[in-house]
Coordinates of C-alpha atoms in Angstrom, one line a residue:
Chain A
X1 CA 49.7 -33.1 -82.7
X2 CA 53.0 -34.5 -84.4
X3 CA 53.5 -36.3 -81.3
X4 CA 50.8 -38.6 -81.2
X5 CA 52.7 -41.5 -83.3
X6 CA 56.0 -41.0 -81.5
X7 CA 55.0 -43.4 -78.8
X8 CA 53.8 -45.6 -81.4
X9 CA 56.9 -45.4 -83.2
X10 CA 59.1 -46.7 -80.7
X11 CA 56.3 -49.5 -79.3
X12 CA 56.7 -50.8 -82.7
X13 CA 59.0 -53.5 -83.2
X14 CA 59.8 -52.9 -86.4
X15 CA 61.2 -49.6 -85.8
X16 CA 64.2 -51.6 -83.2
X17 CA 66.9 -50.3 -85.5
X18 CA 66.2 -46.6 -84.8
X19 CA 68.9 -45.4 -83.0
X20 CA 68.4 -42.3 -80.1
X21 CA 70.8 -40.5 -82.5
X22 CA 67.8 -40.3 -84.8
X23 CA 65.0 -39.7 -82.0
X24 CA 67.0 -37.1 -80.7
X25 CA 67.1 -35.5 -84.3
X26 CA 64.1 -35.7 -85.6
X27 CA 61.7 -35.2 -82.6
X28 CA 63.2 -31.1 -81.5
X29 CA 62.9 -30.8 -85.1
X30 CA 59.3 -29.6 -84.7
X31 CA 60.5 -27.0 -82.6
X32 CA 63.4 -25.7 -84.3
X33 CA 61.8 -25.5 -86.8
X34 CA 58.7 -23.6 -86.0
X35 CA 61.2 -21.2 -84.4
X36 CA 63.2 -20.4 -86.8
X37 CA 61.1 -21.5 -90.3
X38 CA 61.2 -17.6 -91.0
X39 CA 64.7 -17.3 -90.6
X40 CA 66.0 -18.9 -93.5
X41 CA 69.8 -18.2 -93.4
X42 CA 69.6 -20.6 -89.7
X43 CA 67.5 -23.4 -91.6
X44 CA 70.6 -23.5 -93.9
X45 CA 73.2 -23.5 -91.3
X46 CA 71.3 -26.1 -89.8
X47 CA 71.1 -28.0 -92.9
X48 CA 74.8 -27.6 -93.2
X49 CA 75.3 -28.4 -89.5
X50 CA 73.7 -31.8 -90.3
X51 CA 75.4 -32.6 -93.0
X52 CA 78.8 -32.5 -91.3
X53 CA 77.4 -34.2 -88.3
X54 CA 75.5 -37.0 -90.0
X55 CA 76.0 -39.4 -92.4
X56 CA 74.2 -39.3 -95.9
X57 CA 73.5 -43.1 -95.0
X58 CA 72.1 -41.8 -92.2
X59 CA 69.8 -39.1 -93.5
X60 CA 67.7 -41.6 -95.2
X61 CA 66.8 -43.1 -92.0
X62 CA 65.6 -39.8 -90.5
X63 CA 63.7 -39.3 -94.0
X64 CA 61.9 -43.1 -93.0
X65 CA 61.7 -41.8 -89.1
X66 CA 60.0 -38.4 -90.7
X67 CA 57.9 -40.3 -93.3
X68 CA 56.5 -42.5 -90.3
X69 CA 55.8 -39.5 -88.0
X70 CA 53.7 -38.1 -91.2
X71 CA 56.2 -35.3 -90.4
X72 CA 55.8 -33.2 -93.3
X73 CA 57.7 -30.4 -93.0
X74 CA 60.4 -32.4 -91.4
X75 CA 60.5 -34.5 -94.7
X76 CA 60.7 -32.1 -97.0
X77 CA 63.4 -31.0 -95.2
X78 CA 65.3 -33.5 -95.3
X79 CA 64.7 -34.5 -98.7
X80 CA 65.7 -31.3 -99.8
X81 CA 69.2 -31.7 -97.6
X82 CA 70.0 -35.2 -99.7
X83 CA 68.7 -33.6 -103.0
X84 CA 71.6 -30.7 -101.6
X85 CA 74.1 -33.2 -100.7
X86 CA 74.0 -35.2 -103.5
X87 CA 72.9 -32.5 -106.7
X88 CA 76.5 -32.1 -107.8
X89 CA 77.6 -35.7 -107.0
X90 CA 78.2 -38.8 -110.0
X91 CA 76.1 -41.5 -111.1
X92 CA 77.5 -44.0 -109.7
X93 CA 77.6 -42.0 -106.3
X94 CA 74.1 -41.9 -106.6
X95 CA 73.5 -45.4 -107.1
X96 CA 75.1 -46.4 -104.3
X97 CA 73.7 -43.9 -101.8
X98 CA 69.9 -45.2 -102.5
X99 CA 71.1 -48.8 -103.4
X100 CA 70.4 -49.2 -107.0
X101 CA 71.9 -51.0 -110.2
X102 CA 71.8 -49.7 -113.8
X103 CA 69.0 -51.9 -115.8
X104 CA 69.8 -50.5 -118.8
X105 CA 70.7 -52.3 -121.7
X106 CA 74.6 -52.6 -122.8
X107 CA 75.2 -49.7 -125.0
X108 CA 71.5 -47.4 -124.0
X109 CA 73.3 -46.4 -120.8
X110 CA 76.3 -45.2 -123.5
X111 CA 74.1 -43.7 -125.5
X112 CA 72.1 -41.8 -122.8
X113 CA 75.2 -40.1 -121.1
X114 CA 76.8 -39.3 -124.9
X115 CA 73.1 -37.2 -125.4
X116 CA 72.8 -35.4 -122.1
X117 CA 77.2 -35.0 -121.7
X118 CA 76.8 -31.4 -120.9
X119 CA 75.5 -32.3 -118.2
X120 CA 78.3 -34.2 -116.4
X121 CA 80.2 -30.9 -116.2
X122 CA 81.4 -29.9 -113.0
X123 CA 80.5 -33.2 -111.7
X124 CA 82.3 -34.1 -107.8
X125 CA 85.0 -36.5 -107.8
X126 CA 83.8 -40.0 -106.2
Chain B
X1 CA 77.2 -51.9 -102.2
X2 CA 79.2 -53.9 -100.3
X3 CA 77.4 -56.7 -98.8
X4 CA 77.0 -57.4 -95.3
X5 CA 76.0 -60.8 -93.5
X6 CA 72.6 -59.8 -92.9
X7 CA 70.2 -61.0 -96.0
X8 CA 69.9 -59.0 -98.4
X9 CA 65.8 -58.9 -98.4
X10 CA 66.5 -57.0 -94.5
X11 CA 69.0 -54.9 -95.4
X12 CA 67.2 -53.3 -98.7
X13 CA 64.2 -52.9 -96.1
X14 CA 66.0 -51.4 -93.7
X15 CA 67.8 -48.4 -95.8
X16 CA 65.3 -48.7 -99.0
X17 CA 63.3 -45.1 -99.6
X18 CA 60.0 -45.7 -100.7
X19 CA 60.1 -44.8 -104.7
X20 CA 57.5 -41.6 -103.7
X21 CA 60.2 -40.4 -101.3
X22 CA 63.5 -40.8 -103.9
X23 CA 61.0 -38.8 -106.3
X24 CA 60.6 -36.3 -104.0
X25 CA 64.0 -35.7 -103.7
X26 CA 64.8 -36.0 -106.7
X27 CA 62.2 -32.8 -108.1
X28 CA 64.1 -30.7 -105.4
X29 CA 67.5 -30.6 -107.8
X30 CA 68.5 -28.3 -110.1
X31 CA 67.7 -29.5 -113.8
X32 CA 71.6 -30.3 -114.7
X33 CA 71.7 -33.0 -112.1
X34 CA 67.6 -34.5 -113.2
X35 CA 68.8 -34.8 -116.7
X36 CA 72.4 -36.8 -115.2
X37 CA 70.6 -39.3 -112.8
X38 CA 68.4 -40.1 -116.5
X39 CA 71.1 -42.3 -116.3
X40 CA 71.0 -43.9 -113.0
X41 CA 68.6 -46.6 -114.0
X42 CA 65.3 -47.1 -116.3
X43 CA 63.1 -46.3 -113.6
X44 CA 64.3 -43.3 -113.1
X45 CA 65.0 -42.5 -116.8
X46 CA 61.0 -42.6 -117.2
X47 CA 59.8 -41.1 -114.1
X48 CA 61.7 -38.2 -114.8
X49 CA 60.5 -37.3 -118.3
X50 CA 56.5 -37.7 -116.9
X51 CA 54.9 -34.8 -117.1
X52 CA 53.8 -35.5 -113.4
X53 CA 57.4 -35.2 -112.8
X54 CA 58.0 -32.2 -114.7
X55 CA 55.0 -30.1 -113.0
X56 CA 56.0 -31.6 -109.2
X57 CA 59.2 -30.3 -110.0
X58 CA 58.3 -26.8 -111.3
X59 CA 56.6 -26.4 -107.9
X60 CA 59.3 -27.8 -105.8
X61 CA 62.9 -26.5 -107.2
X62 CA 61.6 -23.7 -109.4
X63 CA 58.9 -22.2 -107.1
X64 CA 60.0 -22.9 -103.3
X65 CA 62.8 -20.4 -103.6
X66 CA 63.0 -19.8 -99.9
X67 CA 64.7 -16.9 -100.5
X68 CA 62.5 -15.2 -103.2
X69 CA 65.4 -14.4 -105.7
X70 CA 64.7 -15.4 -109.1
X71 CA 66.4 -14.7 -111.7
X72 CA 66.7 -12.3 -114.9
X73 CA 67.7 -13.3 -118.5
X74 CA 68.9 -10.2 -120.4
X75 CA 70.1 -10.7 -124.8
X76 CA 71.4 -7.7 -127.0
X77 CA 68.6 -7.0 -129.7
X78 CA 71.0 -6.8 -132.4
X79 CA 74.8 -8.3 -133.3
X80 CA 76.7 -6.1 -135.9
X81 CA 76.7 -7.4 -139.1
X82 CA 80.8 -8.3 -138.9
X83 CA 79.9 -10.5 -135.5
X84 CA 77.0 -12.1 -137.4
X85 CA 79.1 -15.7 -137.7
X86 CA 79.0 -15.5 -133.6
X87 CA 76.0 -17.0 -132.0
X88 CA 74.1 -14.7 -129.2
X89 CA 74.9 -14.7 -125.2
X90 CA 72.3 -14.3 -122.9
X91 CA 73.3 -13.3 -119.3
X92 CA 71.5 -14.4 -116.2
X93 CA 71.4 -12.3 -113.5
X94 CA 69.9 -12.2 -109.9
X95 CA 66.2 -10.8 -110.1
X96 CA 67.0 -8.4 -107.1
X97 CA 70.3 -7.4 -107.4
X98 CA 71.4 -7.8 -111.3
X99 CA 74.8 -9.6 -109.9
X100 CA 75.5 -11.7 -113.1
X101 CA 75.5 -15.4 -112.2
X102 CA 76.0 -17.6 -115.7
X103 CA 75.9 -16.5 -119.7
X104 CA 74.6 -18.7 -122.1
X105 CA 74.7 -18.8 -125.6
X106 CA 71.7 -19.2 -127.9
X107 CA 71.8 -22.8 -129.4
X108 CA 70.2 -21.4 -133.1
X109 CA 71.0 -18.8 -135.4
X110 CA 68.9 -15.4 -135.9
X111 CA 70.5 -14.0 -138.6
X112 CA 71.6 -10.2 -138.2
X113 CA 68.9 -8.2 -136.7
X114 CA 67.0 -7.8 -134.0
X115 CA 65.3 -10.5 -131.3
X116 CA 62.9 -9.9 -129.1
X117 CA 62.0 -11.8 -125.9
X118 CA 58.2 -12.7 -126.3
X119 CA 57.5 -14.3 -123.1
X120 CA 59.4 -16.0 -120.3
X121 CA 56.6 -18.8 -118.7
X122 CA 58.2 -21.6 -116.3
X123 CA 61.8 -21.7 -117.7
X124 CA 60.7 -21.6 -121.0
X125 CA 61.7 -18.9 -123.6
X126 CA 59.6 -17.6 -126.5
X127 CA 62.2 -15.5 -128.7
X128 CA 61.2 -14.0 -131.8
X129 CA 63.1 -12.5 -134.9
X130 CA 62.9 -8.9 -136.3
X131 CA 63.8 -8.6 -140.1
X132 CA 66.6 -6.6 -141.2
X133 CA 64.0 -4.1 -142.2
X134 CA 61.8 -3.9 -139.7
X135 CA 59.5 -6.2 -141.2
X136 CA 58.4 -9.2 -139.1
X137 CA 59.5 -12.6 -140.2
X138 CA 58.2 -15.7 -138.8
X139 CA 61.1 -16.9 -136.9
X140 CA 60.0 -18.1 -132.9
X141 CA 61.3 -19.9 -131.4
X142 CA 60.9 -22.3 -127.9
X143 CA 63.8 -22.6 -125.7
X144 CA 64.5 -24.3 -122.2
X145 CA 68.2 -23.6 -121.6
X146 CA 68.2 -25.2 -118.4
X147 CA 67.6 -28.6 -120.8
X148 CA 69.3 -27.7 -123.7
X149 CA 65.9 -28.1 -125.5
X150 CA 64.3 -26.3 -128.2
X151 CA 61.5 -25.8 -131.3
X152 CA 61.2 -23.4 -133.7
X153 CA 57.3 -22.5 -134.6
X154 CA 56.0 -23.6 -138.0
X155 CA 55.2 -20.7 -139.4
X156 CA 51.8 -19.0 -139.1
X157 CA 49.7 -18.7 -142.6
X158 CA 48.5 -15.1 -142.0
X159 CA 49.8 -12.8 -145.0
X160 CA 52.5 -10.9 -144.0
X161 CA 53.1 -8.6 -147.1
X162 CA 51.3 -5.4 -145.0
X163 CA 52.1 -6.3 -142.0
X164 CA 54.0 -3.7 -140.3
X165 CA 53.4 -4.6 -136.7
X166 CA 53.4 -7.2 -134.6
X167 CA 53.3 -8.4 -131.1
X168 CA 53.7 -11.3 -129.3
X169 CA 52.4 -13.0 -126.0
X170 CA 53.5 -16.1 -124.7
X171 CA 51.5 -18.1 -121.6
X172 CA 51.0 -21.1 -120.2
X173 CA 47.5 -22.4 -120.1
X174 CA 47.3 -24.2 -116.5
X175 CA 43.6 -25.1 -117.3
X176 CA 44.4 -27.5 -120.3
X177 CA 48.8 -27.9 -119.5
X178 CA 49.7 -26.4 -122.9
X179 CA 51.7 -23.5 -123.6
X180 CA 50.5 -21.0 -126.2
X181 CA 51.9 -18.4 -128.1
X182 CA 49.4 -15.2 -129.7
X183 CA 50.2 -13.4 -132.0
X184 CA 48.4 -9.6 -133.0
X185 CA 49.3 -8.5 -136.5
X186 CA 48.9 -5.0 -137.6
X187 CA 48.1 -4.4 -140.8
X188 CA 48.6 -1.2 -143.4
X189 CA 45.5 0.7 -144.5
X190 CA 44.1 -0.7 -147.7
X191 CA 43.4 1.6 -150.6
X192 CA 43.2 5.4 -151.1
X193 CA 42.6 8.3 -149.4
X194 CA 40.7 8.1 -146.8
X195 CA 42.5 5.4 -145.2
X196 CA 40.7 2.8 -144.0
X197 CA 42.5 0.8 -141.3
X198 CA 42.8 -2.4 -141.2
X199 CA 41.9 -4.7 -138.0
X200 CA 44.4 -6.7 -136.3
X201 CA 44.5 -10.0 -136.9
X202 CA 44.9 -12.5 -133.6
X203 CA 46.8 -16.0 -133.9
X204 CA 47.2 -18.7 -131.4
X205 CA 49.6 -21.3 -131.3
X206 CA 49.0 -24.5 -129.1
X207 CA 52.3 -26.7 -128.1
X208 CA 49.8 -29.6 -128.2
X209 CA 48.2 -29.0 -131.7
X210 CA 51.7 -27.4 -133.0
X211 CA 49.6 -25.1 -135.2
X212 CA 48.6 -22.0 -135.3
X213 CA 45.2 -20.6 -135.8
X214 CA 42.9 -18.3 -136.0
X215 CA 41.1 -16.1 -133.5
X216 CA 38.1 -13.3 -134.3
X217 CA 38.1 -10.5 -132.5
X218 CA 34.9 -9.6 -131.3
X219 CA 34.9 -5.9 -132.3
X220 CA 37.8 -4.3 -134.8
X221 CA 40.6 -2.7 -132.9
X222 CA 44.2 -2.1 -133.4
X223 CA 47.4 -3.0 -131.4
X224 CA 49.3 -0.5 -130.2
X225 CA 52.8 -1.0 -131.0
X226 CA 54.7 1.0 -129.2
X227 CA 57.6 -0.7 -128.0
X228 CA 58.9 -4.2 -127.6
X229 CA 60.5 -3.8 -124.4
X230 CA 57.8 -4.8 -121.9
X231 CA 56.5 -8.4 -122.3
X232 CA 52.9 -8.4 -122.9
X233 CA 51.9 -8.6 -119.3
X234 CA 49.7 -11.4 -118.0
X235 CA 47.3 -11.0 -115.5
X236 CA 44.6 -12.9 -113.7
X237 CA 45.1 -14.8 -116.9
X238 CA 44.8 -13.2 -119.4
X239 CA 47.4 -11.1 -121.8
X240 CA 46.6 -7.6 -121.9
X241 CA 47.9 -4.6 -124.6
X242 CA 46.4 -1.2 -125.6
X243 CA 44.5 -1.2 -128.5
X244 CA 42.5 2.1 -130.4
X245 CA 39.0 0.2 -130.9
X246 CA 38.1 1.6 -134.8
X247 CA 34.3 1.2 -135.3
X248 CA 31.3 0.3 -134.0
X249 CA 29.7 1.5 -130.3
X250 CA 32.8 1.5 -128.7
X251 CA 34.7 3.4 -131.0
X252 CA 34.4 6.3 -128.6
X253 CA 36.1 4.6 -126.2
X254 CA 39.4 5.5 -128.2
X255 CA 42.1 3.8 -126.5
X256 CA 41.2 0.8 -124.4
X257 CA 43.1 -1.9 -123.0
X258 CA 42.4 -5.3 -124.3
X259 CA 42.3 -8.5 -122.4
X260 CA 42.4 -12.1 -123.9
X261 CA 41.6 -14.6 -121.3
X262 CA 44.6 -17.3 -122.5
X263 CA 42.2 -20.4 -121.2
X264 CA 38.4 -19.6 -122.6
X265 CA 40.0 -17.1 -125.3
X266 CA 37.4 -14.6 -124.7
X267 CA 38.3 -10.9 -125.2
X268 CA 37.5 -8.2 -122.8
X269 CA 38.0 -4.0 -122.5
X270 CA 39.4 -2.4 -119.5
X271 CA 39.7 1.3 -119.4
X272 CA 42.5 2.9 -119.1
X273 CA 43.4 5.2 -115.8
X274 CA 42.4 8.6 -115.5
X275 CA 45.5 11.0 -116.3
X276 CA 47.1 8.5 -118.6
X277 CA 46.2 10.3 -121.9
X278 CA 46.3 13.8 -120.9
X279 CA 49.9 14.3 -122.4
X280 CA 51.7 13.5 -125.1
X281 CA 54.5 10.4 -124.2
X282 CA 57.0 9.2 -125.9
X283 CA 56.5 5.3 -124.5
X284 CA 53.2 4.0 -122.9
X285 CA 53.5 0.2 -122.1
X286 CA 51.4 -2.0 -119.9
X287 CA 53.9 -4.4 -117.4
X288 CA 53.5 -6.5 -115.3
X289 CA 54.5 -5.2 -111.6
X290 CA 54.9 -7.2 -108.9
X291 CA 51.8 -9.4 -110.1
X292 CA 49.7 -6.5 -110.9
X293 CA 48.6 -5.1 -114.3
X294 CA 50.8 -1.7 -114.8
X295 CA 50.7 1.3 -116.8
X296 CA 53.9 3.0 -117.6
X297 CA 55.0 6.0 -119.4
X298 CA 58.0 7.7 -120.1
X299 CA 57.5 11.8 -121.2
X300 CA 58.9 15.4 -120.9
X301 CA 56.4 17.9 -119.6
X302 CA 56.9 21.5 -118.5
X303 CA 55.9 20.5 -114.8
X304 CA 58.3 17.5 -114.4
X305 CA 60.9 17.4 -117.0
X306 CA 62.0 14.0 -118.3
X307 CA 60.0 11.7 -116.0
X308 CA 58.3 8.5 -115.9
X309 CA 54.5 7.6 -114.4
X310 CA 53.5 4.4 -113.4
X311 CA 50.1 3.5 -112.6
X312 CA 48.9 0.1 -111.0
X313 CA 45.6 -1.5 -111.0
X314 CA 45.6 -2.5 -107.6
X315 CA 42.2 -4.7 -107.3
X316 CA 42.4 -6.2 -111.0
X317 CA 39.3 -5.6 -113.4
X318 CA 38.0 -2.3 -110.9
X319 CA 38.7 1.1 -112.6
X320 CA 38.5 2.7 -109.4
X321 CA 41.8 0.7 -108.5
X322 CA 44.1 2.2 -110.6
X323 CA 46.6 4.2 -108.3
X324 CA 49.1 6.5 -109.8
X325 CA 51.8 5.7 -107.5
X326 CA 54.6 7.6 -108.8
X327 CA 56.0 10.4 -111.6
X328 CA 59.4 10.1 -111.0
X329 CA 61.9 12.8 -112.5
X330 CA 65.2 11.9 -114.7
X331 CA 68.1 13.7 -115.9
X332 CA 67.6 13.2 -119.4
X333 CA 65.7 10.7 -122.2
X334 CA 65.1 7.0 -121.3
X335 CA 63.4 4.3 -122.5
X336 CA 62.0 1.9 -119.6
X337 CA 62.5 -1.6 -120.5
X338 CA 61.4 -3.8 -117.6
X339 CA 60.3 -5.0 -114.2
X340 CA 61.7 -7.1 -112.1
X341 CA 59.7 -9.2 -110.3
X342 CA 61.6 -7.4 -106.8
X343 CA 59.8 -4.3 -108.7
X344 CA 62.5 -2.2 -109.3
X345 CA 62.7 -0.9 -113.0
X346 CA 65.0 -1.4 -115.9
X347 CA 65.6 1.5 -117.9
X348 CA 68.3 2.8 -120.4
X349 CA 69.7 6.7 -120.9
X350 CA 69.6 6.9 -124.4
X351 CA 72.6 8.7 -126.2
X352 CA 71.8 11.9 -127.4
X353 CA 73.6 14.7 -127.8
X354 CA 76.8 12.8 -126.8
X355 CA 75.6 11.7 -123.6
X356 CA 76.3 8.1 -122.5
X357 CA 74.1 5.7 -123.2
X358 CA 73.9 3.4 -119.9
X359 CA 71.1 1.1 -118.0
X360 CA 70.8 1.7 -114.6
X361 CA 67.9 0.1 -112.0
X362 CA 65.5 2.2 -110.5
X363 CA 64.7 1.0 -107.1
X364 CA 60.8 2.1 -107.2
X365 CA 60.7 2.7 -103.8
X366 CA 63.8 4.5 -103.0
X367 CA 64.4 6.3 -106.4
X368 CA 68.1 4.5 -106.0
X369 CA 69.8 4.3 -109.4
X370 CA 72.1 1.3 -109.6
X371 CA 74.5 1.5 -113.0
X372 CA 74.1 -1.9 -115.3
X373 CA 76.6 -3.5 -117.1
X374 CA 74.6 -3.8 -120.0
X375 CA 76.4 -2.7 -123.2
X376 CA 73.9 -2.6 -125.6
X377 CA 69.9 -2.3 -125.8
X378 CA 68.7 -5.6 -124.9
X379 CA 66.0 -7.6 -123.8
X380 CA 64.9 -8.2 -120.6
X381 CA 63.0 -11.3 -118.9
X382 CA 62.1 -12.9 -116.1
X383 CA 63.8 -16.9 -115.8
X384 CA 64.2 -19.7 -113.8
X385 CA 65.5 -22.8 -113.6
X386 CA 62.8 -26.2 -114.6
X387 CA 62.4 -29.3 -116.7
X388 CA 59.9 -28.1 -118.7
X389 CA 59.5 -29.4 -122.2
X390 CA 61.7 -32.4 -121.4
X391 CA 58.3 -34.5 -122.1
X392 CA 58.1 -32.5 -125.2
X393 CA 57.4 -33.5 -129.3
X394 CA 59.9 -32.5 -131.9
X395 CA 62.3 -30.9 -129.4
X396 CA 66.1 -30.0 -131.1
X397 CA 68.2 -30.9 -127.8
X398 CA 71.8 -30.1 -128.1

């Protein structure tokens, strides 16, 4: 049943900048993870696994490939992985990794890190 | 981002997340890192402090712990008078193990001594304040460490002059979102010989209303305040404590336990198990073990020795249900403190007759005792990590 769109997927012309890479990811997923979704301690080194062997960039594309598939499971797995990869990382990492720019207004973005500065403790070098 | 040559509307469609999806990440990281990316950009500033957020996040970081450790927070009740400038450190600890993972110190002041841990509800922290004199003062106070977020209570309006007990009970109310705190006051006898007790009293405080007020009791009963160790246990939801009912057709009932549903605030009796009265104890509590309502005492008896029973209400509400699963022997005098939510039990060897005074965990199925680091009598809670309260009014954040 979480096959039914994968033909569809790749039919669609949109989807053209999917690589295999991805395909080949995302679609034993469903069995991995069925296999081993008890077995915590393996989901992790699988999580860690993919996050030597693939890109950050590239993990929001298999979020998009999951999110099309109405892949739940895979999604939240995936999501959790970035939320993993990127929880001790700076703001300006992070605004890079999901292509954003600060709004704020000169001085509020100050004024906001000066309030919550305990919270840049510990913080990973860019 | 460095640009490429492809236009810029392609290339923010091609590795853009859909703003549900970046949300969902984002409630699956540890509060330290939500409160950083406030400053990422606007949107995110105010998606985060939604209360849609908040709740999406509870249930995502806080409660899909794969691994089903949470956490314990543990405080000294007192500080000696000479380290009374210092501040308070809490310890966190893993739920099943005790391994100490972080301390943190307490952002406000109690002055010299004793707090208790009221309630430990979805990170948050209801600590209270025991006069010098063992006389209740009306210091409680809401904390979210893993924010850096607080509130102290206004005060509640109930006399206080012949109040010589209280407890406290702190929920969260998932039928209307609102936290509450309930407070049962004990009061001294008024007049001559023969005493006439006095009924307890019941408060409520809302978060939403920030007030207390108050709540009649359909019959008169008394609290029994035996100890402040346990946390007034809540199950099915509602809090639940032993009370002596003192008139009317249910005065034979003698000792009863009372339930107070936290959403309808209705008040209920459930009697308690067979066996649980027969001897004299020096500590009857009711706890909550592993999601069940318990009933633990620690006593000496010529059969056992020093020993403590626990009973469980297995089907919740059925008298038939409560089991006694266990009357397990110690060397010497304890006081049991807590549960964790693995089940094992907290309790400390007190020091008398020159004997050590120590805390050690009871694994309740294996009788394995595992020696605490925990210098002092302290309190003991459940915690976890989670924004909650970052939406909230009149919050100190420091």
């Amino acid at each position: 049943m979480k096959f039914c769109t994968v033909k569809q997927y790749f039919d669609d012309e949109n989807n053209n900048n999917v690589t295999n890479g991805i395909a080949t990811t995302v679609i034993p997923l469903p069995n991995k993870h069925l296999k081993i979704k008890a077995n915590n301690k393996e989901m992790e080194q699988y999580e860690q696994e993919l996050l030597r062997n693939v890109m950050p960039q590239e993990l929001t594309k298999l979020i998009l490939a999951a999110n099309y598939l109405n892949f739940k499971e895979a999604l939240d797995f995936f999501c959790r992985t970035v939320a993993n990869a990127i929880q001790n990382k700076s703001v300006d990492y992070v605004r890079k990794f999901f292509g954003l720019e600060s709004d704020f207004e000169p001085g509020e973005e100050e004024k906001l890190c000066k309030e919550f500065a305990w919270s840049f403790e510990g913080v990973d070098e860019d | 981002m460095s640009q490429t040559t492809e236009p810029p509307i392609l290339q923010r469609r091609k590795n853009h997340l859909p703003e549900d999806i970046v949300l969902s990440i984002l409630t699956r990281l540890p509060p330290k890192s939500v409160i950083r990316f406030r400053c990422v950009c606007k949107a995110w500033d105010s998606s985060i402090t939604t209360p849609k957020f908040i709740s999406t996040h509870l249930n995502n970081f806080a409660y899909d712990n794969d691994n089903g450790d949470g956490y314990i927070i543990h405080i000294p009740w007192y500080t000696r008078a000479m380290d009374s400038s210092k501040r308070r450190v809490c310890t966190v600890t893993l739920d099943r193990t005790f391994d100490r993972i972080s301390e943190i110190d307490v952002p406000f002041d109690f002055p010299s001594g004793s707090v208790q841990i009221a309630g430990s509800c979805n990170g948050l922290l209801c600590l209270a304040y025991k006069g010098k004199f063992n006389i209740f003062d009306n210091v409680i106070y809401l904390w979210n460490p893993s924010i850096r977020k607080f509130k102290r209570l206004p005060d509640s309006y109930m006399e206080r002059l012949a109040c010589y007990g209280l407890r406290l009970g702190f929920v969260y109310d998932s039928g209307n979102n609102d936290y509450k705190v309930v407070k049962i006051s004990s009061y001294l006898p008024k007049g001559l010989l023969p005493f006439k007790p006095m009924p307890d009293e019941i408060e409520v405080y809302t978060l939403s209303s920030d007030s207390w007020r108050r709540v009649g009791m359909p019959l008169r009963a008394n609290v029994e305040v035996f100890d402040n160790n346990f946390q007034i246990p809540l199950v099915s939801g509602a809090l639940h404590w032993i009370s002596l009912v003192l008139e009317g057709e249910e005065e034979h009932k003698g000792e009863v336990i009372m339930s107070f549903d936290v959403n309808s605030e209705e008040f209920r009796m459930l009697v308690m198990p067979d066996g649980s009265l027969s001897t004299r104890r020096s500590q009857r509590s009711l706890a909550l073990f592993k999601g069940k309502l318990a009933f633990i005492t620690f006593g000496i008896s010529d059969q056992h020795g020093y020993h403590y029973s626990m009973w469980v209400m297995r089907e919740y509400g059925v008298l038939e249900s409560w089991n006694q699963l266990f009357v397990v022997p110690l060397e010497r005098s304890a006081v049991c403190i807590a549960f964790t939510m693995h089940g094992s039990l907290l309790i400390r060897y007190l020091n008398i007759n020159n004997q050590e005074q120590k805390c050690v965990l009871v694994d309740t199925e294996t009788l394995h005792e595992k020696d605490l680091d925990i210098q002092q009598p302290s309190c003991v809670a459940t915690f976890m990590e989670s924004l909650a309260l970052l939406d909230g009014a009149n919050m100190v954040s420091y």
